[in-house]
Amino acid sequence: MECEVCGAELRGKPFKVIIEGSEVNVCKRCKSLGSEKPVERISQKDVKKVFLRKKSPRKKIEFEEELLENYNLIIKREREKRGWSQEVLAKKIQEKESLIRKIENAEITPETEVIEKLERLFNIKLREKVVEVKVNLNRKSLTPTLGDIVVIKKKKS
Ligand SMILES: [Zn+2]
């Protein structure tokens, strides 16, 4: 390889410099004629900056994955929808038939691994993300009392 400026034979690695906007391979002597190629270094810096910004400390909220209350019924429904027996379902997720039966009867709480397999197979979610809330929610106030229902019925008729 020859120096693209003076034509001298290049020994070892050529110097890459920018001369008049284009990148050329030059010898040590001609290196000072151009400016060093800075492009790659700059882009690497940018990547680092973005990465750091993402990692900046933030208040962490702990989410917990909790099984849906009626997960066993959902599994049963999804299985029956496809016309599969418990045995067929068991084979599809490589588990024992007895395990499927126990899960559907809510006799046992399935392991996360099994839950994940079922979620993937049926393309559904059996868990929901919950945040541990310390406040005691009074759920009773959200549901209408028997008195309220009676009033509504009377107004309609
Ligand atoms: Zn040269």
JSON list of C-alpha atoms and ligand atoms in Angstrom, two decimals:
[
{"chain": "A", "resi": 1, "resn": "MET", "atom": "CA", "xyz": [0.00, 0.00, 0.00]},
{"chain": "A", "resi": 2, "resn": "GLU", "atom": "CA", "xyz": [1.19, 3.47, -0.83]},
{"chain": "A", "resi": 3, "resn": "CYS", "atom": "CA", "xyz": [0.61, 6.81, 0.81]},
{"chain": "A", "resi": 4, "resn": "GLU", "atom": "CA", "xyz": [-2.19, 8.45, -1.10]},
{"chain": "A", "resi": 5, "resn": "VAL", "atom": "CA", "xyz": [-0.52, 11.83, -0.79]},
{"chain": "A", "resi": 6, "resn": "CYS", "atom": "CA", "xyz": [3.17, 11.39, -1.52]},
{"chain": "A", "resi": 7, "resn": "GLY", "atom": "CA", "xyz": [3.18, 7.85, -2.90]},
{"chain": "A", "resi": 8, "resn": "ALA", "atom": "CA", "xyz": [5.71, 6.52, -0.43]},
{"chain": "A", "resi": 9, "resn": "GLU", "atom": "CA", "xyz": [5.45, 2.88, 0.53]},
{"chain": "A", "resi": 10, "resn": "LEU", "atom": "CA", "xyz": [3.51, 2.38, 3.75]},
{"chain": "A", "resi": 11, "resn": "ARG", "atom": "CA", "xyz": [4.95, 0.12, 6.36]},
{"chain": "A", "resi": 12, "resn": "GLY", "atom": "CA", "xyz": [2.59, -1.16, 9.01]},
{"chain": "A", "resi": 13, "resn": "LYS", "atom": "CA", "xyz": [-0.75, 0.44, 9.55]},
{"chain": "A", "resi": 14, "resn": "PRO", "atom": "CA", "xyz": [-1.51, 3.52, 7.44]},
{"chain": "A", "resi": 15, "resn": "PHE", "atom": "CA", "xyz": [-2.84, 6.65, 9.10]},
{"chain": "A", "resi": 16, "resn": "LYS", "atom": "CA", "xyz": [-6.40, 7.48, 8.21]},
{"chain": "A", "resi": 17, "resn": "VAL", "atom": "CA", "xyz": [-6.95, 11.17, 7.88]},
{"chain": "A", "resi": 18, "resn": "ILE", "atom": "CA", "xyz": [-9.52, 13.47, 6.32]},
{"chain": "A", "resi": 19, "resn": "ILE", "atom": "CA", "xyz": [-8.20, 15.66, 3.52]},
{"chain": "A", "resi": 20, "resn": "GLU", "atom": "CA", "xyz": [-10.69, 17.92, 1.76]},
{"chain": "A", "resi": 21, "resn": "GLY", "atom": "CA", "xyz": [-13.59, 15.92, 3.05]},
{"chain": "A", "resi": 22, "resn": "SER", "atom": "CA", "xyz": [-12.46, 12.49, 1.97]},
{"chain": "A", "resi": 23, "resn": "GLU", "atom": "CA", "xyz": [-10.77, 9.77, 3.91]},
{"chain": "A", "resi": 24, "resn": "VAL", "atom": "CA", "xyz": [-7.25, 8.86, 2.74]},
{"chain": "A", "resi": 25, "resn": "ASN", "atom": "CA", "xyz": [-4.54, 6.49, 3.87]},
{"chain": "A", "resi": 26, "resn": "VAL", "atom": "CA", "xyz": [-1.30, 8.37, 4.38]},
{"chain": "A", "resi": 27, "resn": "CYS", "atom": "CA", "xyz": [2.19, 7.92, 5.74]},
{"chain": "A", "resi": 28, "resn": "LYS", "atom": "CA", "xyz": [3.42, 9.30, 9.01]},
{"chain": "A", "resi": 29, "resn": "ARG", "atom": "CA", "xyz": [4.94, 12.32, 7.28]},
{"chain": "A", "resi": 30, "resn": "CYS", "atom": "CA", "xyz": [1.72, 13.32, 5.49]},
{"chain": "A", "resi": 31, "resn": "LYS", "atom": "CA", "xyz": [-0.48, 12.72, 8.51]},
{"chain": "A", "resi": 32, "resn": "SER", "atom": "CA", "xyz": [-0.23, 16.36, 9.56]},
{"chain": "A", "resi": 33, "resn": "LEU", "atom": "CA", "xyz": [-1.72, 17.46, 6.22]},
{"chain": "A", "resi": 34, "resn": "GLY", "atom": "CA", "xyz": [-5.15, 16.17, 7.13]},
{"chain": "A", "resi": 35, "resn": "SER", "atom": "CA", "xyz": [-7.31, 15.97, 10.18]},
{"chain": "A", "resi": 36, "resn": "GLU", "atom": "CA", "xyz": [-7.86, 12.79, 12.08]},
{"chain": "A", "resi": 37, "resn": "LYS", "atom": "CA", "xyz": [-11.03, 10.93, 11.45]},
{"chain": "A", "resi": 38, "resn": "PRO", "atom": "CA", "xyz": [-13.18, 11.60, 14.48]},
{"chain": "A", "resi": 39, "resn": "VAL", "atom": "CA", "xyz": [-16.53, 10.10, 13.42]},
{"chain": "A", "resi": 40, "resn": "GLU", "atom": "CA", "xyz": [-16.41, 6.75, 15.19]},
{"chain": "A", "resi": 41, "resn": "ARG", "atom": "CA", "xyz": [-15.24, 8.11, 18.51]},
{"chain": "A", "resi": 42, "resn": "ILE", "atom": "CA", "xyz": [-18.04, 10.68, 18.66]},
{"chain": "A", "resi": 43, "resn": "SER", "atom": "CA", "xyz": [-20.78, 8.15, 17.99]},
{"chain": "A", "resi": 44, "resn": "GLN", "atom": "CA", "xyz": [-19.46, 5.90, 20.71]},
{"chain": "A", "resi": 45, "resn": "LYS", "atom": "CA", "xyz": [-19.63, 8.73, 23.19]},
{"chain": "A", "resi": 46, "resn": "ASP", "atom": "CA", "xyz": [-23.26, 9.36, 22.29]},
{"chain": "A", "resi": 47, "resn": "VAL", "atom": "CA", "xyz": [-24.16, 5.77, 22.92]},
{"chain": "A", "resi": 48, "resn": "LYS", "atom": "CA", "xyz": [-22.55, 5.91, 26.33]},
{"chain": "A", "resi": 49, "resn": "LYS", "atom": "CA", "xyz": [-24.44, 9.07, 27.24]},
{"chain": "A", "resi": 50, "resn": "VAL", "atom": "CA", "xyz": [-27.80, 7.55, 26.36]},
{"chain": "A", "resi": 51, "resn": "PHE", "atom": "CA", "xyz": [-26.96, 4.48, 28.34]},
{"chain": "A", "resi": 52, "resn": "LEU", "atom": "CA", "xyz": [-26.03, 6.48, 31.39]},
{"chain": "A", "resi": 53, "resn": "ARG", "atom": "CA", "xyz": [-29.17, 8.57, 31.22]},
{"chain": "A", "resi": 54, "resn": "LYS", "atom": "CA", "xyz": [-31.29, 5.42, 31.23]},
{"chain": "A", "resi": 55, "resn": "LYS", "atom": "CA", "xyz": [-29.53, 4.13, 34.30]},
{"chain": "A", "resi": 56, "resn": "SER", "atom": "CA", "xyz": [-29.91, 7.31, 36.27]},
{"chain": "A", "resi": 57, "resn": "PRO", "atom": "CA", "xyz": [-31.33, 6.58, 39.70]},
{"chain": "A", "resi": 58, "resn": "ARG", "atom": "CA", "xyz": [-35.06, 6.91, 39.94]},
{"chain": "A", "resi": 59, "resn": "LYS", "atom": "CA", "xyz": [-37.56, 6.08, 42.57]},
{"chain": "A", "resi": 60, "resn": "LYS", "atom": "CA", "xyz": [-38.19, 2.40, 42.14]},
{"chain": "A", "resi": 61, "resn": "ILE", "atom": "CA", "xyz": [-41.68, 1.03, 42.38]},
{"chain": "A", "resi": 62, "resn": "GLU", "atom": "CA", "xyz": [-41.83, -2.61, 43.26]},
{"chain": "A", "resi": 63, "resn": "PHE", "atom": "CA", "xyz": [-44.25, -4.57, 41.14]},
{"chain": "A", "resi": 64, "resn": "GLU", "atom": "CA", "xyz": [-45.26, -8.03, 41.99]},
{"chain": "A", "resi": 65, "resn": "GLU", "atom": "CA", "xyz": [-46.80, -10.49, 39.62]},
{"chain": "A", "resi": 66, "resn": "GLU", "atom": "CA", "xyz": [-49.86, -11.98, 41.16]},
{"chain": "A", "resi": 67, "resn": "LEU", "atom": "CA", "xyz": [-51.97, -14.81, 39.83]},
{"chain": "A", "resi": 68, "resn": "LEU", "atom": "CA", "xyz": [-55.43, -13.78, 38.72]},
{"chain": "A", "resi": 69, "resn": "GLU", "atom": "CA", "xyz": [-58.08, -14.81, 41.18]},
{"chain": "A", "resi": 70, "resn": "ASN", "atom": "CA", "xyz": [-59.83, -17.13, 38.71]},
{"chain": "A", "resi": 71, "resn": "TYR", "atom": "CA", "xyz": [-56.72, -18.37, 36.91]},
{"chain": "A", "resi": 72, "resn": "ASN", "atom": "CA", "xyz": [-57.91, -21.97, 37.18]},
{"chain": "A", "resi": 73, "resn": "LEU", "atom": "CA", "xyz": [-61.18, -21.17, 35.43]},
{"chain": "A", "resi": 74, "resn": "ILE", "atom": "CA", "xyz": [-59.37, -19.26, 32.70]},
{"chain": "A", "resi": 75, "resn": "ILE", "atom": "CA", "xyz": [-57.10, -22.22, 32.05]},
{"chain": "A", "resi": 76, "resn": "LYS", "atom": "CA", "xyz": [-60.07, -24.57, 31.95]},
{"chain": "A", "resi": 77, "resn": "ARG", "atom": "CA", "xyz": [-61.99, -22.26, 29.60]},
{"chain": "A", "resi": 78, "resn": "GLU", "atom": "CA", "xyz": [-59.04, -21.86, 27.23]},
{"chain": "A", "resi": 79, "resn": "ARG", "atom": "CA", "xyz": [-58.47, -25.61, 27.18]},
{"chain": "A", "resi": 80, "resn": "GLU", "atom": "CA", "xyz": [-62.11, -26.46, 26.53]},
{"chain": "A", "resi": 81, "resn": "LYS", "atom": "CA", "xyz": [-62.34, -23.76, 23.86]},
{"chain": "A", "resi": 82, "resn": "ARG", "atom": "CA", "xyz": [-59.73, -25.72, 21.93]},
{"chain": "A", "resi": 83, "resn": "GLY", "atom": "CA", "xyz": [-61.42, -29.03, 22.59]},
{"chain": "A", "resi": 84, "resn": "TRP", "atom": "CA", "xyz": [-58.42, -30.39, 24.44]},
{"chain": "A", "resi": 85, "resn": "SER", "atom": "CA", "xyz": [-58.62, -32.89, 27.27]},
{"chain": "A", "resi": 86, "resn": "GLN", "atom": "CA", "xyz": [-56.52, -32.32, 30.36]},
{"chain": "A", "resi": 87, "resn": "GLU", "atom": "CA", "xyz": [-54.22, -35.02, 29.03]},
{"chain": "A", "resi": 88, "resn": "VAL", "atom": "CA", "xyz": [-53.72, -33.16, 25.74]},
{"chain": "A", "resi": 89, "resn": "LEU", "atom": "CA", "xyz": [-52.98, -29.92, 27.54]},
{"chain": "A", "resi": 90, "resn": "ALA", "atom": "CA", "xyz": [-50.55, -31.70, 29.85]},
{"chain": "A", "resi": 91, "resn": "LYS", "atom": "CA", "xyz": [-48.66, -33.09, 26.88]},
{"chain": "A", "resi": 92, "resn": "LYS", "atom": "CA", "xyz": [-48.50, -29.70, 25.19]},
{"chain": "A", "resi": 93, "resn": "ILE", "atom": "CA", "xyz": [-46.73, -28.12, 28.13]},
{"chain": "A", "resi": 94, "resn": "GLN", "atom": "CA", "xyz": [-44.87, -31.30, 29.07]},
{"chain": "A", "resi": 95, "resn": "GLU", "atom": "CA", "xyz": [-46.46, -31.68, 32.46]},
{"chain": "A", "resi": 96, "resn": "LYS", "atom": "CA", "xyz": [-48.44, -34.42, 34.14]},
{"chain": "A", "resi": 97, "resn": "GLU", "atom": "CA", "xyz": [-52.17, -34.73, 33.60]},
{"chain": "A", "resi": 98, "resn": "SER", "atom": "CA", "xyz": [-52.67, -34.82, 37.37]},
{"chain": "A", "resi": 99, "resn": "LEU", "atom": "CA", "xyz": [-51.00, -31.42, 37.63]},
{"chain": "A", "resi": 100, "resn": "ILE", "atom": "CA", "xyz": [-53.45, -29.92, 35.14]},
{"chain": "A", "resi": 101, "resn": "ARG", "atom": "CA", "xyz": [-56.37, -31.38, 37.08]},
{"chain": "A", "resi": 102, "resn": "LYS", "atom": "CA", "xyz": [-55.08, -29.98, 40.34]},
{"chain": "A", "resi": 103, "resn": "ILE", "atom": "CA", "xyz": [-54.48, -26.57, 38.78]},
{"chain": "A", "resi": 104, "resn": "GLU", "atom": "CA", "xyz": [-57.96, -26.44, 37.29]},
{"chain": "A", "resi": 105, "resn": "ASN", "atom": "CA", "xyz": [-59.49, -27.47, 40.60]},
{"chain": "A", "resi": 106, "resn": "ALA", "atom": "CA", "xyz": [-57.37, -24.84, 42.33]},
{"chain": "A", "resi": 107, "resn": "GLU", "atom": "CA", "xyz": [-55.98, -27.55, 44.56]},
{"chain": "A", "resi": 108, "resn": "ILE", "atom": "CA", "xyz": [-52.47, -26.28, 44.04]},
{"chain": "A", "resi": 109, "resn": "THR", "atom": "CA", "xyz": [-50.90, -23.02, 43.02]},
{"chain": "A", "resi": 110, "resn": "PRO", "atom": "CA", "xyz": [-48.91, -23.70, 39.87]},
{"chain": "A", "resi": 111, "resn": "GLU", "atom": "CA", "xyz": [-45.27, -22.77, 39.73]},
{"chain": "A", "resi": 112, "resn": "THR", "atom": "CA", "xyz": [-44.27, -19.69, 37.76]},
{"chain": "A", "resi": 113, "resn": "GLU", "atom": "CA", "xyz": [-42.67, -21.91, 35.15]},
{"chain": "A", "resi": 114, "resn": "VAL", "atom": "CA", "xyz": [-45.95, -23.72, 34.51]},
{"chain": "A", "resi": 115, "resn": "ILE", "atom": "CA", "xyz": [-47.88, -20.46, 34.47]},
{"chain": "A", "resi": 116, "resn": "GLU", "atom": "CA", "xyz": [-45.50, -19.05, 31.88]},
{"chain": "A", "resi": 117, "resn": "LYS", "atom": "CA", "xyz": [-45.94, -22.10, 29.69]},
{"chain": "A", "resi": 118, "resn": "LEU", "atom": "CA", "xyz": [-49.73, -21.82, 29.87]},
{"chain": "A", "resi": 119, "resn": "GLU", "atom": "CA", "xyz": [-49.62, -18.10, 29.13]},
{"chain": "A", "resi": 120, "resn": "ARG", "atom": "CA", "xyz": [-47.49, -18.69, 26.07]},
{"chain": "A", "resi": 121, "resn": "LEU", "atom": "CA", "xyz": [-49.60, -21.61, 24.87]},
{"chain": "A", "resi": 122, "resn": "PHE", "atom": "CA", "xyz": [-52.93, -19.81, 25.17]},
{"chain": "A", "resi": 123, "resn": "ASN", "atom": "CA", "xyz": [-51.48, -16.35, 24.47]},
{"chain": "A", "resi": 124, "resn": "ILE", "atom": "CA", "xyz": [-53.15, -14.97, 27.57]},
{"chain": "A", "resi": 125, "resn": "LYS", "atom": "CA", "xyz": [-52.13, -13.38, 30.84]},
{"chain": "A", "resi": 126, "resn": "LEU", "atom": "CA", "xyz": [-52.75, -15.31, 34.02]},
{"chain": "A", "resi": 127, "resn": "ARG", "atom": "CA", "xyz": [-50.98, -12.79, 36.20]},
{"chain": "A", "resi": 128, "resn": "GLU", "atom": "CA", "xyz": [-51.38, -9.13, 36.86]},
{"chain": "A", "resi": 129, "resn": "LYS", "atom": "CA", "xyz": [-48.89, -6.65, 38.08]},
{"chain": "A", "resi": 130, "resn": "VAL", "atom": "CA", "xyz": [-49.80, -5.35, 41.46]},
{"chain": "A", "resi": 131, "resn": "VAL", "atom": "CA", "xyz": [-48.22, -2.72, 43.60]},
{"chain": "A", "resi": 132, "resn": "GLU", "atom": "CA", "xyz": [-48.25, -3.33, 47.26]},
{"chain": "A", "resi": 133, "resn": "VAL", "atom": "CA", "xyz": [-50.50, -0.66, 48.64]},
{"chain": "A", "resi": 134, "resn": "LYS", "atom": "CA", "xyz": [-50.52, 0.03, 52.31]},
{"chain": "A", "resi": 135, "resn": "VAL", "atom": "CA", "xyz": [-53.78, 1.97, 52.29]},
{"chain": "A", "resi": 136, "resn": "ASN", "atom": "CA", "xyz": [-56.81, 0.00, 53.31]},
{"chain": "A", "resi": 137, "resn": "LEU", "atom": "CA", "xyz": [-59.32, 0.29, 50.50]},
{"chain": "A", "resi": 138, "resn": "ASN", "atom": "CA", "xyz": [-62.89, 0.19, 51.56]},
{"chain": "A", "resi": 139, "resn": "ARG", "atom": "CA", "xyz": [-64.37, -1.85, 48.76]},
{"chain": "A", "resi": 140, "resn": "LYS", "atom": "CA", "xyz": [-67.82, -1.95, 50.25]},
{"chain": "A", "resi": 141, "resn": "SER", "atom": "CA", "xyz": [-68.40, 1.69, 49.42]},
{"chain": "A", "resi": 142, "resn": "LEU", "atom": "CA", "xyz": [-67.92, 0.97, 45.70]},
{"chain": "A", "resi": 143, "resn": "THR", "atom": "CA", "xyz": [-70.69, -1.59, 45.40]},
{"chain": "A", "resi": 144, "resn": "PRO", "atom": "CA", "xyz": [-74.29, -0.43, 45.58]},
{"chain": "A", "resi": 145, "resn": "THR", "atom": "CA", "xyz": [-76.23, -1.53, 48.60]},
{"chain": "A", "resi": 146, "resn": "LEU", "atom": "CA", "xyz": [-79.46, -3.45, 48.30]},
{"chain": "A", "resi": 147, "resn": "GLY", "atom": "CA", "xyz": [-81.35, -0.23, 48.98]},
{"chain": "A", "resi": 148, "resn": "ASP", "atom": "CA", "xyz": [-79.75, 1.52, 46.01]},
{"chain": "A", "resi": 149, "resn": "ILE", "atom": "CA", "xyz": [-80.69, -1.31, 43.65]},
{"chain": "A", "resi": 150, "resn": "VAL", "atom": "CA", "xyz": [-84.30, -1.19, 44.77]},
{"chain": "A", "resi": 151, "resn": "VAL", "atom": "CA", "xyz": [-84.49, 2.54, 44.09]},
{"chain": "A", "resi": 152, "resn": "ILE", "atom": "CA", "xyz": [-83.07, 2.13, 40.57]},
{"chain": "A", "resi": 153, "resn": "LYS", "atom": "CA", "xyz": [-85.56, -0.58, 39.72]},
{"chain": "A", "resi": 154, "resn": "LYS", "atom": "CA", "xyz": [-88.45, 1.49, 40.90]},
{"chain": "A", "resi": 155, "resn": "LYS", "atom": "CA", "xyz": [-87.44, 4.45, 38.76]},
{"chain": "A", "resi": 156, "resn": "LYS", "atom": "CA", "xyz": [-87.28, 2.34, 35.57]},
{"chain": "A", "resi": 157, "resn": "SER", "atom": "CA", "xyz": [-90.73, 0.89, 35.84]},
{"chain": "B", "resi": 1, "resn": "ZN", "atom": "ZN", "xyz": [3.05, 10.53, 2.42]}
]
